[in-house]
Tab-separated table of C-alpha atoms and ligand atoms in Angstrom:
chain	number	residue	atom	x	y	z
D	296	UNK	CA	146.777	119.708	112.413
D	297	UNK	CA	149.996	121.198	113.611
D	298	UNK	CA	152.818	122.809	111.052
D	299	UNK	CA	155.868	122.362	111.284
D	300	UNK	CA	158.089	125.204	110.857
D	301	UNK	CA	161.263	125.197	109.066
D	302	UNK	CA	161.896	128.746	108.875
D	303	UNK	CA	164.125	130.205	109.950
D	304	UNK	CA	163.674	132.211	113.017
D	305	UNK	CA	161.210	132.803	114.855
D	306	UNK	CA	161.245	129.223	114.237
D	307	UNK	CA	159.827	125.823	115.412
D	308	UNK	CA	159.786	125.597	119.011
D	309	UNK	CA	161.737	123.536	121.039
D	310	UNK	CA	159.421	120.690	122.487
D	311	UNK	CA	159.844	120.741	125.879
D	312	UNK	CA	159.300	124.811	125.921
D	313	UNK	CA	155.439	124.137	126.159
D	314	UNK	CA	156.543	122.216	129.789
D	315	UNK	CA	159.140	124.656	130.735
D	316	UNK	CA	156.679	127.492	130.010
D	317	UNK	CA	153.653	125.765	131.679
D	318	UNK	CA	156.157	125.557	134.782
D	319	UNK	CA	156.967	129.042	135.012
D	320	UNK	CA	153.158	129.842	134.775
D	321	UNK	CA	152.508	127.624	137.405
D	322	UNK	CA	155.042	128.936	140.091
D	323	UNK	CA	154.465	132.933	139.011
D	324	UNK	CA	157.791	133.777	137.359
D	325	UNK	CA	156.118	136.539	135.610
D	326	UNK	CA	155.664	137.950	138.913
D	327	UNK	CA	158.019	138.287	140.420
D	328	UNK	CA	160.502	140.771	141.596
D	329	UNK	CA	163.797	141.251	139.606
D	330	UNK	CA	165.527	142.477	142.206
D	331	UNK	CA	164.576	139.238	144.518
D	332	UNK	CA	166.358	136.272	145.190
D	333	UNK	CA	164.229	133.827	142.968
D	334	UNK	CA	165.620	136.424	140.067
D	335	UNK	CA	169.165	135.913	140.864
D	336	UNK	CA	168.862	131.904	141.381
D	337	UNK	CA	167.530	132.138	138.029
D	338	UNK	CA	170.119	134.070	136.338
D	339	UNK	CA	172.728	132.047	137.995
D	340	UNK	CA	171.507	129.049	136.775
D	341	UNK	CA	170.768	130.337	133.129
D	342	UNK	CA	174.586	131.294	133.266
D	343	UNK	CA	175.633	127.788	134.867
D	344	UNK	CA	174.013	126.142	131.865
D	345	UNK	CA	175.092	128.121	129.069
D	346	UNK	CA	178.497	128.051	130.745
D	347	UNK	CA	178.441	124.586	130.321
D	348	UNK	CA	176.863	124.325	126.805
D	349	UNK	CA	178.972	126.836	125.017
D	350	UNK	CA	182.268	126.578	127.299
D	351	UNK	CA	182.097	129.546	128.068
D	352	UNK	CA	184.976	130.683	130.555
D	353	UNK	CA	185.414	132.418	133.564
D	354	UNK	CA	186.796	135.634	131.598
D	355	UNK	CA	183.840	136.474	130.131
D	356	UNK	CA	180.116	137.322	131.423
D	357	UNK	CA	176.903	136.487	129.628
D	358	UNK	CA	174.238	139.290	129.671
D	359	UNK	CA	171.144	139.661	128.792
D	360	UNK	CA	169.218	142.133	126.171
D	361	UNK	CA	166.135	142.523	123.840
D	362	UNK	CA	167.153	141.088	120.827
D	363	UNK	CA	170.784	140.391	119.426
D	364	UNK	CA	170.976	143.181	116.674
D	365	UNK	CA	170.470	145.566	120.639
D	366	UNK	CA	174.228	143.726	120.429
D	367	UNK	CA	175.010	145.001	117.403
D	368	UNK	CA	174.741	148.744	118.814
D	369	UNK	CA	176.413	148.054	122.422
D	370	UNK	CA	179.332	146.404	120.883
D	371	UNK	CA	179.681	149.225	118.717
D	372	UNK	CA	179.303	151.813	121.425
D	373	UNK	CA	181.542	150.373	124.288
D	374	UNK	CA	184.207	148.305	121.990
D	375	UNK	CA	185.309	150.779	119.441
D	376	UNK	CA	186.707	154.254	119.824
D	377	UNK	CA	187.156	154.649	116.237
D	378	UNK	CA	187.169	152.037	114.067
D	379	UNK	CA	185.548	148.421	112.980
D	380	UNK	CA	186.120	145.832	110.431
D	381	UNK	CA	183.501	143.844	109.162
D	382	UNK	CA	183.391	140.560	106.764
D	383	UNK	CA	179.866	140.937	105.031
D	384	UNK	CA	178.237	138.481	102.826
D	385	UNK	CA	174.525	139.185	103.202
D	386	UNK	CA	171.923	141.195	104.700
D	387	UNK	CA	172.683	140.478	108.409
D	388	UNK	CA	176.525	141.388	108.123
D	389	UNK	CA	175.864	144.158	106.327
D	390	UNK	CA	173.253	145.482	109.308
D	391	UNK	CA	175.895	145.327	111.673
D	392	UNK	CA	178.616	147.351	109.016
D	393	UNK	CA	175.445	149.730	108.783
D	394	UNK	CA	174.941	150.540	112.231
D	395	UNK	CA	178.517	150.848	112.819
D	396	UNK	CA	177.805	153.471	110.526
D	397	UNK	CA	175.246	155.145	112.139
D	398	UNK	CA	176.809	155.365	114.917
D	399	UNK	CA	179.634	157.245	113.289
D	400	UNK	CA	182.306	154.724	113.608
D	401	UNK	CA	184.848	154.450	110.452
D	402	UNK	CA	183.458	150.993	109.445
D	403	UNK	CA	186.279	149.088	107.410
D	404	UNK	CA	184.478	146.897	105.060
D	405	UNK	CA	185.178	143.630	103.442
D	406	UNK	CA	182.245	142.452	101.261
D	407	UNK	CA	182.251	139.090	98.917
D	408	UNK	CA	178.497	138.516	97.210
D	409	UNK	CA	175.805	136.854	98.195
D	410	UNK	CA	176.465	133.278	98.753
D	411	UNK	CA	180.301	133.312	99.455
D	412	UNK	CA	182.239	132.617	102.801
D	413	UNK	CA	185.200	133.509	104.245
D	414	UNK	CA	188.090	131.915	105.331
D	415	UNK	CA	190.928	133.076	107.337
D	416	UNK	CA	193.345	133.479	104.480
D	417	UNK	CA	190.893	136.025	102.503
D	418	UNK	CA	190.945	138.291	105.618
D	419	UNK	CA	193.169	141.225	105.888
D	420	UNK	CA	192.257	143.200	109.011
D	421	UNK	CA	192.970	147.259	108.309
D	422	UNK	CA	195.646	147.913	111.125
D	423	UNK	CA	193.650	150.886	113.070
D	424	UNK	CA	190.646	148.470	112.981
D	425	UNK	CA	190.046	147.559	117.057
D	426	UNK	CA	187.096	145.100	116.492
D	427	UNK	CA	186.761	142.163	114.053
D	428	UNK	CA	183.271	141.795	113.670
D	429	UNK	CA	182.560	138.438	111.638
D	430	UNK	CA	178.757	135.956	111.377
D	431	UNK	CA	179.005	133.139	111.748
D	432	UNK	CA	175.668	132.078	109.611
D	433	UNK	CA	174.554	134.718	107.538
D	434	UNK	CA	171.171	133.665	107.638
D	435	UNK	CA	170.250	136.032	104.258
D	436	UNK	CA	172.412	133.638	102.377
D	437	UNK	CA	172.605	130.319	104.336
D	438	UNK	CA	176.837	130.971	104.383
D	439	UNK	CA	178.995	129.932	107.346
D	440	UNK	CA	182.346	130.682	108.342
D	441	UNK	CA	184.378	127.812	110.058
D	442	UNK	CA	185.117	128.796	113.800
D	443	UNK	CA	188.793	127.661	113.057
D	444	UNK	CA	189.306	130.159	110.489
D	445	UNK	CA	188.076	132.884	112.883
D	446	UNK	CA	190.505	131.242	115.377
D	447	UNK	CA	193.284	131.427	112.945
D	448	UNK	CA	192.668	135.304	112.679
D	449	UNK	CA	192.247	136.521	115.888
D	450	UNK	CA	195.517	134.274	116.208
D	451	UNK	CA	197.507	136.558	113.493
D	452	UNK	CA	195.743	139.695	114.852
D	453	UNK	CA	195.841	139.001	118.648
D	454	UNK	CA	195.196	142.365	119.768
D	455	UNK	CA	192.255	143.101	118.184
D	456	UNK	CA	188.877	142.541	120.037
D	457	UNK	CA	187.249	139.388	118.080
D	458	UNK	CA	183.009	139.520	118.074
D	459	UNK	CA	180.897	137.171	116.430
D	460	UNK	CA	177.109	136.797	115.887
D	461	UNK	CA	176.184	133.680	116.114
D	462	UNK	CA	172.564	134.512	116.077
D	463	UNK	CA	171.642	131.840	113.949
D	464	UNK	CA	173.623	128.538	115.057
D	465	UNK	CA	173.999	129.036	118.532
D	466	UNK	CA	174.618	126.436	120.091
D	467	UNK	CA	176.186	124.954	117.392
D	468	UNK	CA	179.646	126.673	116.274
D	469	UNK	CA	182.565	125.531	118.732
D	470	UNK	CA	183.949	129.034	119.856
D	471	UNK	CA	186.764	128.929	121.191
D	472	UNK	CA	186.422	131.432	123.999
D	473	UNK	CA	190.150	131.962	124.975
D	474	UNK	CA	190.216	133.589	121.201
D	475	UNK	CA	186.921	134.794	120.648
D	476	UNK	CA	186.046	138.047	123.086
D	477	UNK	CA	182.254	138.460	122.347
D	478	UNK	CA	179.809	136.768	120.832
D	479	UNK	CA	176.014	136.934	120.527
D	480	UNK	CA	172.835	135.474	119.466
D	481	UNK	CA	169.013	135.643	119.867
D	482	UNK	CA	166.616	133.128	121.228
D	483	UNK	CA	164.047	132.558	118.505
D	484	UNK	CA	166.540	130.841	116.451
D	485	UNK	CA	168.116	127.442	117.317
D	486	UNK	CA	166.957	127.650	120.974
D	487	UNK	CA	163.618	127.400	119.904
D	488	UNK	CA	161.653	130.063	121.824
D	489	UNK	CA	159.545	132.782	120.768
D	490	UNK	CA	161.173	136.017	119.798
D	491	UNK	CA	162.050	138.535	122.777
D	492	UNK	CA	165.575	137.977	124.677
D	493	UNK	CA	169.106	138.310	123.244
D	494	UNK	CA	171.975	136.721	124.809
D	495	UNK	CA	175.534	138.671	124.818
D	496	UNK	CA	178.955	136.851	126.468
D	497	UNK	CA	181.385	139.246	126.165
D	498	UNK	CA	185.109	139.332	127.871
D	499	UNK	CA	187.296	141.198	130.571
D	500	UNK	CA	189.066	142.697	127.710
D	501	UNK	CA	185.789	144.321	126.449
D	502	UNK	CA	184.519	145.538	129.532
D	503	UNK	CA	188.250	147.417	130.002
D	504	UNK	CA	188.174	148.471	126.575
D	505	UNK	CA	184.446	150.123	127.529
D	506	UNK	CA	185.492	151.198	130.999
D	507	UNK	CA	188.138	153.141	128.935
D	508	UNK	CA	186.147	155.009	126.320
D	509	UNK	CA	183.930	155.762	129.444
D	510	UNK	CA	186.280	158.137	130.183
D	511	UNK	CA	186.666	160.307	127.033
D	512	UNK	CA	184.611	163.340	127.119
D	513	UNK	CA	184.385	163.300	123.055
D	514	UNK	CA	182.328	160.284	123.236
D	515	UNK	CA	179.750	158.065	124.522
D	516	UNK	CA	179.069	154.566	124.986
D	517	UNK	CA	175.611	154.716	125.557
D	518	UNK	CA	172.805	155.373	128.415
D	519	UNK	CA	171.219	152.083	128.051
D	520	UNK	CA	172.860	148.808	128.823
D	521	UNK	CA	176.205	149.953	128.963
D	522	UNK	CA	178.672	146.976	129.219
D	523	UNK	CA	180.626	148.096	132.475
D	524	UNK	CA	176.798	148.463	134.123
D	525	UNK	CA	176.168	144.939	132.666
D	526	UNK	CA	178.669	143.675	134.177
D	527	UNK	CA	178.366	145.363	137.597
D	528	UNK	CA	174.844	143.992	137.924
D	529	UNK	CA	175.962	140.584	136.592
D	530	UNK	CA	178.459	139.955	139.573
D	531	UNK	CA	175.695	139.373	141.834
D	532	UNK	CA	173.100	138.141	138.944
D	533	UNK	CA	171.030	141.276	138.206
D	534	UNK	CA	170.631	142.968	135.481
D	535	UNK	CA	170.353	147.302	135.360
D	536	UNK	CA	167.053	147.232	133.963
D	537	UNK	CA	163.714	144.695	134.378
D	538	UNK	CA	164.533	141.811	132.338
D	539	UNK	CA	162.338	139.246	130.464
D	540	UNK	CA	162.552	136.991	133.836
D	541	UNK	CA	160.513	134.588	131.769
D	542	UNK	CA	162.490	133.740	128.802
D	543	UNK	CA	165.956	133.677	130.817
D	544	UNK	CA	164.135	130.985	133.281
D	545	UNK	CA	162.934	129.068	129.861
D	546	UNK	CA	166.421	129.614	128.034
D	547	UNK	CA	168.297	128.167	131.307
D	548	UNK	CA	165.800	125.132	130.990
D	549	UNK	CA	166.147	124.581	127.267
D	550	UNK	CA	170.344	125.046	127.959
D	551	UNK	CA	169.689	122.622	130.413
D	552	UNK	CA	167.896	119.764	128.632
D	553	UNK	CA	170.345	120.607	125.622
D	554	UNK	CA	173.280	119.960	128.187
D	555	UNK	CA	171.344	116.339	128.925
D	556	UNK	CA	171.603	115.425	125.624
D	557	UNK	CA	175.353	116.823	125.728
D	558	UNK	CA	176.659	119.080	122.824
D	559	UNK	CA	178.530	116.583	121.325
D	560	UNK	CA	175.487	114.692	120.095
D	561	UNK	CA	173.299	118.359	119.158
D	562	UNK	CA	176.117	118.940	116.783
D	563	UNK	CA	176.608	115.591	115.643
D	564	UNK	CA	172.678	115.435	114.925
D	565	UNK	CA	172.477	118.769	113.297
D	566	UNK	CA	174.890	117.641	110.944
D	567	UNK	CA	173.950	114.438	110.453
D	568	UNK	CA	170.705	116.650	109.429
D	569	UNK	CA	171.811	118.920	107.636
D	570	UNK	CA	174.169	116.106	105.064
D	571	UNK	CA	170.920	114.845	104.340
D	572	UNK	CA	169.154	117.834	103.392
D	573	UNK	CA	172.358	118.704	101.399
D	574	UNK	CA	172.088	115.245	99.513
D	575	UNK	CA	168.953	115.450	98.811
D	576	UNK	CA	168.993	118.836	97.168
D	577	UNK	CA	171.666	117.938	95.030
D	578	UNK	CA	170.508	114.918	93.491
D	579	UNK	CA	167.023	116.840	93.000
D	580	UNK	CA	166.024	117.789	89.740
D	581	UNK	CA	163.709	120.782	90.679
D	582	UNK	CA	166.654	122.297	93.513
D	583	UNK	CA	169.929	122.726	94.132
D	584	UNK	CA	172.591	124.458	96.875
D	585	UNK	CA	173.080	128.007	97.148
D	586	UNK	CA	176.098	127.998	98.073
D	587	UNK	CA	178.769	126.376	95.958
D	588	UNK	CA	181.667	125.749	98.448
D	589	UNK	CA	181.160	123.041	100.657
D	590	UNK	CA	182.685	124.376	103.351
D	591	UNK	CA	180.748	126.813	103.276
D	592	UNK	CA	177.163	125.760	103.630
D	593	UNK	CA	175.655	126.532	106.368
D	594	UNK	CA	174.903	123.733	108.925
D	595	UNK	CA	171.753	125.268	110.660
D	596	UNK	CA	170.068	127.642	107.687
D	597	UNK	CA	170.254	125.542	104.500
D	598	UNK	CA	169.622	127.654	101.004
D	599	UNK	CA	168.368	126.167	97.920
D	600	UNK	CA	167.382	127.591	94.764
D	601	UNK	CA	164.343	126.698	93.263
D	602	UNK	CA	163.287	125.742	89.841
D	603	UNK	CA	159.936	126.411	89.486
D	604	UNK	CA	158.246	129.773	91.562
D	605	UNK	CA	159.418	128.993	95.596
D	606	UNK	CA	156.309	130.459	96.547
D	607	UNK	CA	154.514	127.111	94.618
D	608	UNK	CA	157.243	124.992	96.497
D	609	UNK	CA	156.418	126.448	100.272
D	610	UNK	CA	152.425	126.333	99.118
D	611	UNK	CA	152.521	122.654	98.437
D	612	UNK	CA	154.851	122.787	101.434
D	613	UNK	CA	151.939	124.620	103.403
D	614	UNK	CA	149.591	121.921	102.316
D	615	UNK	CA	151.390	119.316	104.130
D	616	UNK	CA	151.734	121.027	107.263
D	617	UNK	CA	155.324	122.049	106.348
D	618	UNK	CA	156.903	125.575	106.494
D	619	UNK	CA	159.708	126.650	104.858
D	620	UNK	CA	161.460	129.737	104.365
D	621	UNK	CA	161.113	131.990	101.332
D	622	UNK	CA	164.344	133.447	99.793
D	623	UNK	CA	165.521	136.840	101.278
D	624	UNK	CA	165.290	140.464	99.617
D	625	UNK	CA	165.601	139.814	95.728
D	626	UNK	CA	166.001	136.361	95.675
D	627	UNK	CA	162.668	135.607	97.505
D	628	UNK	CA	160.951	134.192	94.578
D	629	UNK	CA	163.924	131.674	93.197
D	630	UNK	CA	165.161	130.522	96.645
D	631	UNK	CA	163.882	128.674	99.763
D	632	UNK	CA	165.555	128.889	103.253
D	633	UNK	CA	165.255	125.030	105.112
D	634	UNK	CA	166.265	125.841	109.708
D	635	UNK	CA	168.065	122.829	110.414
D	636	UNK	CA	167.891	123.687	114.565
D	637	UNK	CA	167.461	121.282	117.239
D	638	UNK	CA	163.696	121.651	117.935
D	639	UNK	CA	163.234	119.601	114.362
D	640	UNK	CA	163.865	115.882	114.454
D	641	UNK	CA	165.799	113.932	111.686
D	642	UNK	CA	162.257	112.076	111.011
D	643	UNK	CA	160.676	115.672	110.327
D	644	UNK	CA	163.052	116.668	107.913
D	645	UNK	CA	162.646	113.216	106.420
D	646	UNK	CA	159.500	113.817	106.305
D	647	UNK	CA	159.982	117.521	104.302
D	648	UNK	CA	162.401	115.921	102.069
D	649	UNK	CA	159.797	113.433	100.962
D	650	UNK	CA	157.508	116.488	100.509
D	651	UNK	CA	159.910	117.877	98.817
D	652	UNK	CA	160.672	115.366	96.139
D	653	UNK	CA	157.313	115.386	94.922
N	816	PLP	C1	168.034	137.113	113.183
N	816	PLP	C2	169.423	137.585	113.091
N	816	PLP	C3	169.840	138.781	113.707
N	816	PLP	C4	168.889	139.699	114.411
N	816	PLP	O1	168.332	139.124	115.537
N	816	PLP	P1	167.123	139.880	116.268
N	816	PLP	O2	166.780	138.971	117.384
N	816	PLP	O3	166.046	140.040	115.249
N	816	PLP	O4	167.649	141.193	116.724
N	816	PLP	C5	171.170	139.114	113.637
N	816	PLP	N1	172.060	138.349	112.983
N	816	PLP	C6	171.699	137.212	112.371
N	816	PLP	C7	172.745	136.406	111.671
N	816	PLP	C8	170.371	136.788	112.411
N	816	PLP	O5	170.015	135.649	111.808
């Protein structure tokens, strides 16, 4: 028998992937040429779709990468000559604050623990910072931050460049992309694919900000997958380097049957989802929420602490056909993580609820 898989990324695939992917076996995408017109059809309609899902305007492009933490680095490089703030509340925020580091930036940091969000009014952005780097599900934790509080901050810091992973929700947080100038996720979350393409939109203002720093001698923005090449290739859909043709002619399918069912209804269902798995936990003896603040649970990654050993919960989990999450780092033995994405119907998670209650 089949699991299903609750973790949360790589994750359970989307159902009609298996079609989609059969498909692109069937008429030779892996074949052909990246530079051909099949390839920019392709592209174009990827873009057309995510356009569409994540209302995305015409002031920003969407590129695409290996993985999103490759956006972690190219934001870095061709967004900030200096410095970065960053809001971190777990281990993928703090990644992003750490390569900012690495890559010698003067990284501003604003930490709260484990398991606490952030809303507008906690946020005081340093004034030399250029780019507000905020997640908007820190996966690590299961800890979301309300796309109307980053709204409300970019609002009080206009001039700042505003960039937000959304590795782990997409398509689910409302962006507001007249306020938001970059944002980014990865596929193997809740797109349901395997792991192997990352997705970055990112805004006129960025690519003038890179086109800028391009210029100084003293530093560099990179060889590979530099934003103002990005973008040069994107105007006639290409891309500088051979891309995963595959997965971007799956992920414009996927955006595609997502856009059928309209967004409205995804995000309606993944919170209609996620309430119950919230319920449930708290009137459960053996588990209960991570995070305190209801506002700031988490939607798509849902964290519960576990009485007895989690590793006993996701075995008798594992039994059923069922797999969950463990805890991250330290807390992998007291904690379970629970993907609430769209590839997992509301009678599934019934269905690990019940599983759950035993
Ligand atoms: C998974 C994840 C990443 C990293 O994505 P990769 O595809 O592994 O590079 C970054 N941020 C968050 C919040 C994530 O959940």
């Amino acid at each position: 028998m089949k699991n299903t898989y609750f973790t949360p990324g790589p994750a359970e695939l989307y159902p009609s992937f298996y079609t989609h992917l059969q498909t692109a076996l069937d008429e030779q995408i892996g074949s052909i040429s990246h530079r051909s017109r099949r390839f920019q059809d392709i592209y174009r309609h990827t873009d057309e779709q995510l356009r569409l899902l994540l209302n995305i305007p015409a002031t920003h492009r969407i590129f695409f990468t290996g993985s999103a933490s490759e956006v972690w680095e190219r934001i870095l490089l061709n967004c900030v000559e200096h410095e970065s703030f960053h809001a971190v509340n777990g281990s993928f925020s703090r990644k992003f604050y750490d390569y900012a580091q690495s890559l010698h930036k003067f990284a501003h940091l604003f930490e709260k623990p484990f398991g606490q969000g952030f809303d507008a009014a906690d946020i005081d952005v340093p004034e030399y910072a250029e780019v507000v780097c905020l997640t908007h599900n820190e996966t690590s934790s299961g800890v979301q931050m309300k796309p109307a509080d980053m709204h409300k901050l970019k609002r009080k810091y206009p001039k700042k460049l505003f960039c937000v992973d959304m590795v782990s929700s997409a398509p689910y947080p409302d962006l507001d992309f007249g306020l938001i100038d970059s944002a980014f996720f990865s596929v193997q979350k809740a797109f349901g694919m395997p792991a192997g393409l990352g997705v970055w939109i990112a805004s006129e203002a960025c690519l003038e900000k890179a086109e800028r720093l391009q210029q100084y001698d003293s530093l560099t923005i990179g060889a590979h997958h530099t934003l103002p090449t990005l973008w040069k290739n994107a105007q006639t859909f290409e891309t500088p380097a051979t891309p995963n043709v595959l997965f971007i002619y799956i992920l414009g399918k996927l955006a595609e049957d997502f856009n059928q069912i309209g967004i409205a209804n995804i995000r309606r269902q993944t919170e209609e989802k996620a309430k119950a798995i919230y319920k449930f936990l708290e009137g459960s003896e053996a588990f209960e929420p991570f995070v305190k603040e209801e506002r700031h649970r988490s939607q798509t990654v849902i964290v519960a602490n576990t009485r007895r050993s989690s590793a006993d919960v996701i075995a008798s989990a594992r039994m059923a056909n069922m797999v969950v999450g463990s805890g991250y780092g330290k807390l992998k033995d007291s904690q379970i993580r629970i993907a609430n994405f769209p590839a997992t119907s509301a009678e599934q998670v019934e269905q690990l609820l019940r599983q759950l209650a035993r």
